[in-house]
Amino acid sequence: MNRTFTAILCWLVPVILSAPLLAQSLPNPLPQCGTEDLTPLQKRALVQQGNLALERKRASGAAFNTIAYVPIRPHIFRRSDGTGGFTLANLNQAMAITNNYYLLNGYGIQFYFAGTTPDYIDNDRLLNNFLYDDESSVNGRDATNAMNQYYVNQIANNTVGGYAYYPENSIHSTRSFIATYDNGQMNYVTNSTIPHELGHSFNLRRLSVFNLQIGYT
């Protein structure tokens, strides 16, 4: 797998669609964030780690208004015949919206894609019903020098819109999973799910599901 980093926001490659996309409706009620909340002990430990990192940055004299650039390795599930999946156009749009949100809200983080092309996983069953309590199918695919984001059509029979992990010293915690609804609900996916789930990877805890105005604390 090519994991060469590139400091651009999109791959300049053509996107050829062999058939029109059919919009997939969001279920009612809306899918929930599947990220498991932290225990009180875990919350205290992460706060302590954050305070320690802050003290070290202050001691180093580094500027606090600098931007941290974080690579994301995209893993896109497709049909078994290699068609379908999250389009590059929508992937680029999601990156631009996410970066804009994090910039405007003062988080000091900007994301860019790692690799020259996405990692494609061709599997009908996992594309349309990814079981979020069993990630054995993606073991061995994670980039070791980037965040790893996986895109499927549906998660857990459409009950979960996305989920991620809070930071810890393991490759597993770099993963997040996004339901893309066959490219049919991009306003929901790009403006809510992706920025929200990436926030968990940086220890931002939710106050209300997918409410990006007050979604983290």
Tab-separated table of C-alpha atoms in Angstrom:
chain	number	residue	atom	x	y	z
A	1	MET	CA	0.000	0.000	0.000
A	2	ASN	CA	1.377	3.403	-0.961
A	3	ARG	CA	1.316	5.608	2.125
A	4	THR	CA	3.269	8.561	0.793
A	5	PHE	CA	1.951	11.756	2.332
A	6	THR	CA	0.854	14.564	0.077
A	7	ALA	CA	0.003	18.011	1.409
A	8	ILE	CA	-2.897	18.635	-0.926
A	9	LEU	CA	-6.583	18.368	-0.180
A	10	CYS	CA	-7.573	16.164	-3.090
A	11	TRP	CA	-6.301	13.778	-5.704
A	12	LEU	CA	-6.429	15.257	-9.182
A	13	VAL	CA	-7.788	12.188	-10.884
A	14	PRO	CA	-10.917	11.833	-13.021
A	15	VAL	CA	-14.030	10.318	-11.508
A	16	ILE	CA	-15.992	8.220	-13.993
A	17	LEU	CA	-19.480	7.136	-13.006
A	18	SER	CA	-20.793	4.204	-14.995
A	19	ALA	CA	-24.382	4.561	-13.733
A	20	PRO	CA	-26.509	7.264	-12.083
A	21	LEU	CA	-26.457	7.314	-8.291
A	22	LEU	CA	-29.699	6.626	-6.451
A	23	ALA	CA	-30.188	8.732	-3.339
A	24	GLN	CA	-30.530	6.630	-0.219
A	25	SER	CA	-32.887	8.067	2.389
A	26	LEU	CA	-31.903	8.580	5.994
A	27	PRO	CA	-33.809	6.347	8.398
A	28	ASN	CA	-36.236	7.774	10.925
A	29	PRO	CA	-35.159	8.178	13.684
A	30	LEU	CA	-31.761	9.364	12.515
A	31	PRO	CA	-28.770	7.056	12.996
A	32	GLN	CA	-26.835	7.671	16.190
A	33	CYS	CA	-23.160	8.167	16.928
A	34	GLY	CA	-21.836	4.750	17.914
A	35	THR	CA	-18.755	5.987	19.771
A	36	GLU	CA	-18.655	4.484	23.245
A	37	ASP	CA	-18.407	7.049	26.015
A	38	LEU	CA	-15.423	7.116	28.332
A	39	THR	CA	-15.497	5.931	31.906
A	40	PRO	CA	-14.823	8.575	34.594
A	41	LEU	CA	-11.346	7.102	35.077
A	42	GLN	CA	-10.584	7.295	31.344
A	43	LYS	CA	-11.832	10.886	31.182
A	44	ARG	CA	-9.548	11.933	34.044
A	45	ALA	CA	-6.576	10.189	32.438
A	46	LEU	CA	-7.106	11.953	29.099
A	47	VAL	CA	-7.507	15.330	30.804
A	48	GLN	CA	-4.224	14.750	32.631
A	49	GLN	CA	-2.495	13.831	29.375
A	50	GLY	CA	-3.878	16.961	27.713
A	51	ASN	CA	-2.704	19.168	30.567
A	52	LEU	CA	0.757	17.612	30.393
A	53	ALA	CA	0.952	18.237	26.641
A	54	LEU	CA	-0.118	21.853	27.208
A	55	GLU	CA	2.574	22.382	29.840
A	56	ARG	CA	5.214	20.935	27.526
A	57	LYS	CA	4.143	23.209	24.685
A	58	ARG	CA	4.276	26.248	26.949
A	59	ALA	CA	7.737	25.251	28.137
A	60	SER	CA	8.952	24.856	24.549
A	61	GLY	CA	7.961	28.413	23.650
A	62	ALA	CA	6.051	27.199	20.575
A	63	ALA	CA	3.368	29.504	19.213
A	64	PHE	CA	-0.202	28.624	20.147
A	65	ASN	CA	-1.731	30.005	16.972
A	66	THR	CA	-0.029	27.533	14.646
A	67	ILE	CA	-1.976	24.915	12.698
A	68	ALA	CA	-1.390	21.187	13.188
A	69	TYR	CA	-1.708	19.270	9.904
A	70	VAL	CA	-3.040	15.740	10.350
A	71	PRO	CA	-2.987	13.056	7.609
A	72	ILE	CA	-6.023	10.850	7.002
A	73	ARG	CA	-5.787	7.549	5.136
A	74	PRO	CA	-9.149	6.924	3.381
A	75	HIS	CA	-10.403	3.329	3.099
A	76	ILE	CA	-13.414	3.056	0.773
A	77	PHE	CA	-15.649	-0.007	0.678
A	78	ARG	CA	-17.088	-0.833	-2.751
A	79	ARG	CA	-19.140	-3.599	-4.328
A	80	SER	CA	-17.372	-6.895	-4.887
A	81	ASP	CA	-17.066	-6.065	-8.604
A	82	GLY	CA	-15.128	-2.863	-7.816
A	83	THR	CA	-17.952	-0.398	-8.512
A	84	GLY	CA	-19.748	2.035	-6.228
A	85	GLY	CA	-18.477	3.338	-2.915
A	86	PHE	CA	-17.842	6.858	-1.659
A	87	THR	CA	-16.890	8.996	-4.666
A	88	LEU	CA	-13.684	11.018	-4.815
A	89	ALA	CA	-15.719	14.160	-5.460
A	90	ASN	CA	-17.682	13.649	-2.243
A	91	LEU	CA	-14.531	12.688	-0.357
A	92	ASN	CA	-12.871	15.954	-1.398
A	93	GLN	CA	-15.989	17.921	-0.482
A	94	ALA	CA	-16.071	16.300	2.946
A	95	MET	CA	-12.421	17.192	3.541
A	96	ALA	CA	-12.961	20.828	2.560
A	97	ILE	CA	-16.035	21.212	4.794
A	98	THR	CA	-14.342	19.493	7.732
A	99	ASN	CA	-11.264	21.706	7.453
A	100	ASN	CA	-13.437	24.805	7.251
A	101	TYR	CA	-15.363	23.778	10.367
A	102	TYR	CA	-12.227	23.070	12.406
A	103	LEU	CA	-10.619	26.327	11.262
A	104	LEU	CA	-13.633	28.528	12.030
A	105	ASN	CA	-14.081	26.988	15.478
A	106	GLY	CA	-10.464	27.517	16.470
A	107	TYR	CA	-9.456	23.871	16.933
A	108	GLY	CA	-6.086	24.478	15.247
A	109	ILE	CA	-6.290	21.307	13.134
A	110	GLN	CA	-6.334	20.840	9.366
A	111	PHE	CA	-6.534	17.475	7.637
A	112	TYR	CA	-5.019	16.208	4.405
A	113	PHE	CA	-5.088	12.896	2.578
A	114	ALA	CA	-2.334	10.322	2.975
A	115	GLY	CA	-1.481	8.201	-0.047
A	116	THR	CA	-1.802	8.798	-3.768
A	117	THR	CA	-5.137	6.939	-4.005
A	118	PRO	CA	-7.627	5.598	-1.442
A	119	ASP	CA	-7.409	2.049	-0.150
A	120	TYR	CA	-10.332	0.238	-1.807
A	121	ILE	CA	-12.021	-2.756	-0.157
A	122	ASP	CA	-14.362	-4.660	-2.493
A	123	ASN	CA	-16.968	-6.546	-0.463
A	124	ASP	CA	-20.762	-6.418	-0.980
A	125	ARG	CA	-21.673	-7.598	2.502
A	126	LEU	CA	-19.426	-5.200	4.394
A	127	LEU	CA	-20.328	-2.290	2.113
A	128	ASN	CA	-24.040	-2.487	2.882
A	129	ASN	CA	-24.091	-3.687	6.486
A	130	PHE	CA	-20.839	-3.122	8.340
A	131	LEU	CA	-20.995	-4.565	11.858
A	132	TYR	CA	-19.415	-2.000	14.115
A	133	ASP	CA	-18.707	-4.486	16.885
A	134	ASP	CA	-16.527	-6.592	14.551
A	135	GLU	CA	-13.647	-4.842	12.777
A	136	SER	CA	-11.621	-7.965	12.015
A	137	SER	CA	-12.231	-7.377	8.294
A	138	VAL	CA	-10.019	-4.268	8.318
A	139	ASN	CA	-7.200	-5.560	10.487
A	140	GLY	CA	-3.893	-5.069	8.713
A	141	ARG	CA	-5.168	-2.228	6.498
A	142	ASP	CA	-4.464	0.693	8.843
A	143	ALA	CA	-1.744	3.187	7.968
A	144	THR	CA	0.655	3.474	10.884
A	145	ASN	CA	1.434	7.145	10.248
A	146	ALA	CA	-2.042	8.614	9.732
A	147	MET	CA	-5.615	8.623	10.975
A	148	ASN	CA	-7.611	5.839	9.300
A	149	GLN	CA	-11.141	6.571	8.121
A	150	TYR	CA	-13.368	3.853	6.627
A	151	TYR	CA	-16.391	4.612	4.411
A	152	VAL	CA	-19.296	2.167	3.994
A	153	ASN	CA	-22.889	2.521	2.789
A	154	GLN	CA	-24.511	1.445	6.060
A	155	ILE	CA	-23.428	0.509	9.567
A	156	ALA	CA	-25.316	-1.986	11.738
A	157	ASN	CA	-28.544	-2.070	9.722
A	158	ASN	CA	-28.670	1.734	9.544
A	159	THR	CA	-28.831	2.286	13.305
A	160	VAL	CA	-25.376	3.908	13.515
A	161	GLY	CA	-24.280	6.848	11.348
A	162	GLY	CA	-20.630	6.708	12.364
A	163	TYR	CA	-18.260	6.010	15.222
A	164	ALA	CA	-14.665	6.547	16.276
A	165	TYR	CA	-12.304	6.040	19.209
A	166	TYR	CA	-10.848	8.346	21.811
A	167	PRO	CA	-7.055	8.699	21.697
A	168	GLU	CA	-4.864	6.029	23.189
A	169	ASN	CA	-1.515	4.467	22.385
A	170	SER	CA	-2.754	1.962	19.802
A	171	ILE	CA	-3.321	1.815	16.047
A	172	HIS	CA	-6.924	0.848	16.759
A	173	SER	CA	-7.673	4.308	18.156
A	174	THR	CA	-6.810	5.951	14.818
A	175	ARG	CA	-9.900	4.418	13.185
A	176	SER	CA	-13.231	6.041	12.432
A	177	PHE	CA	-16.123	4.615	10.410
A	178	ILE	CA	-18.577	6.635	8.327
A	179	ALA	CA	-21.907	5.607	6.770
A	180	THR	CA	-22.187	7.372	3.397
A	181	TYR	CA	-25.700	6.224	2.346
A	182	ASP	CA	-24.595	5.437	-1.211
A	183	ASN	CA	-23.574	9.090	-1.747
A	184	GLY	CA	-27.194	10.164	-1.306
A	185	GLN	CA	-27.059	12.201	1.935
A	186	MET	CA	-23.958	14.333	1.538
A	187	ASN	CA	-25.219	17.312	3.535
A	188	TYR	CA	-25.646	15.048	6.559
A	189	VAL	CA	-22.420	13.106	6.023
A	190	THR	CA	-20.094	16.017	5.238
A	191	ASN	CA	-21.522	18.642	7.600
A	192	SER	CA	-22.242	16.387	10.560
A	193	THR	CA	-20.916	12.853	10.641
A	194	ILE	CA	-17.320	13.256	9.465
A	195	PRO	CA	-16.368	16.389	11.478
A	196	HIS	CA	-18.124	14.926	14.516
A	197	GLU	CA	-16.426	11.526	14.467
A	198	LEU	CA	-12.971	12.994	13.837
A	199	GLY	CA	-13.498	15.130	16.923
A	200	HIS	CA	-13.651	12.028	19.109
A	201	SER	CA	-10.175	11.071	17.899
A	202	PHE	CA	-8.941	14.284	19.538
A	203	ASN	CA	-10.798	13.736	22.823
A	204	LEU	CA	-13.799	15.923	22.015
A	205	ARG	CA	-16.813	14.421	23.783
A	206	ARG	CA	-20.354	14.854	22.551
A	207	LEU	CA	-23.078	16.849	24.275
A	208	SER	CA	-25.692	16.004	21.665
A	209	VAL	CA	-25.509	13.705	18.688
A	210	PHE	CA	-24.322	15.437	15.497
A	211	ASN	CA	-25.038	18.949	16.809
A	212	LEU	CA	-21.845	20.583	15.638
A	213	GLN	CA	-22.558	23.915	17.301
A	214	ILE	CA	-22.449	22.417	20.807
A	215	GLY	CA	-21.374	18.906	19.898
A	216	TYR	CA	-18.137	18.753	21.880
A	217	THR	CA	-16.783	19.674	25.256
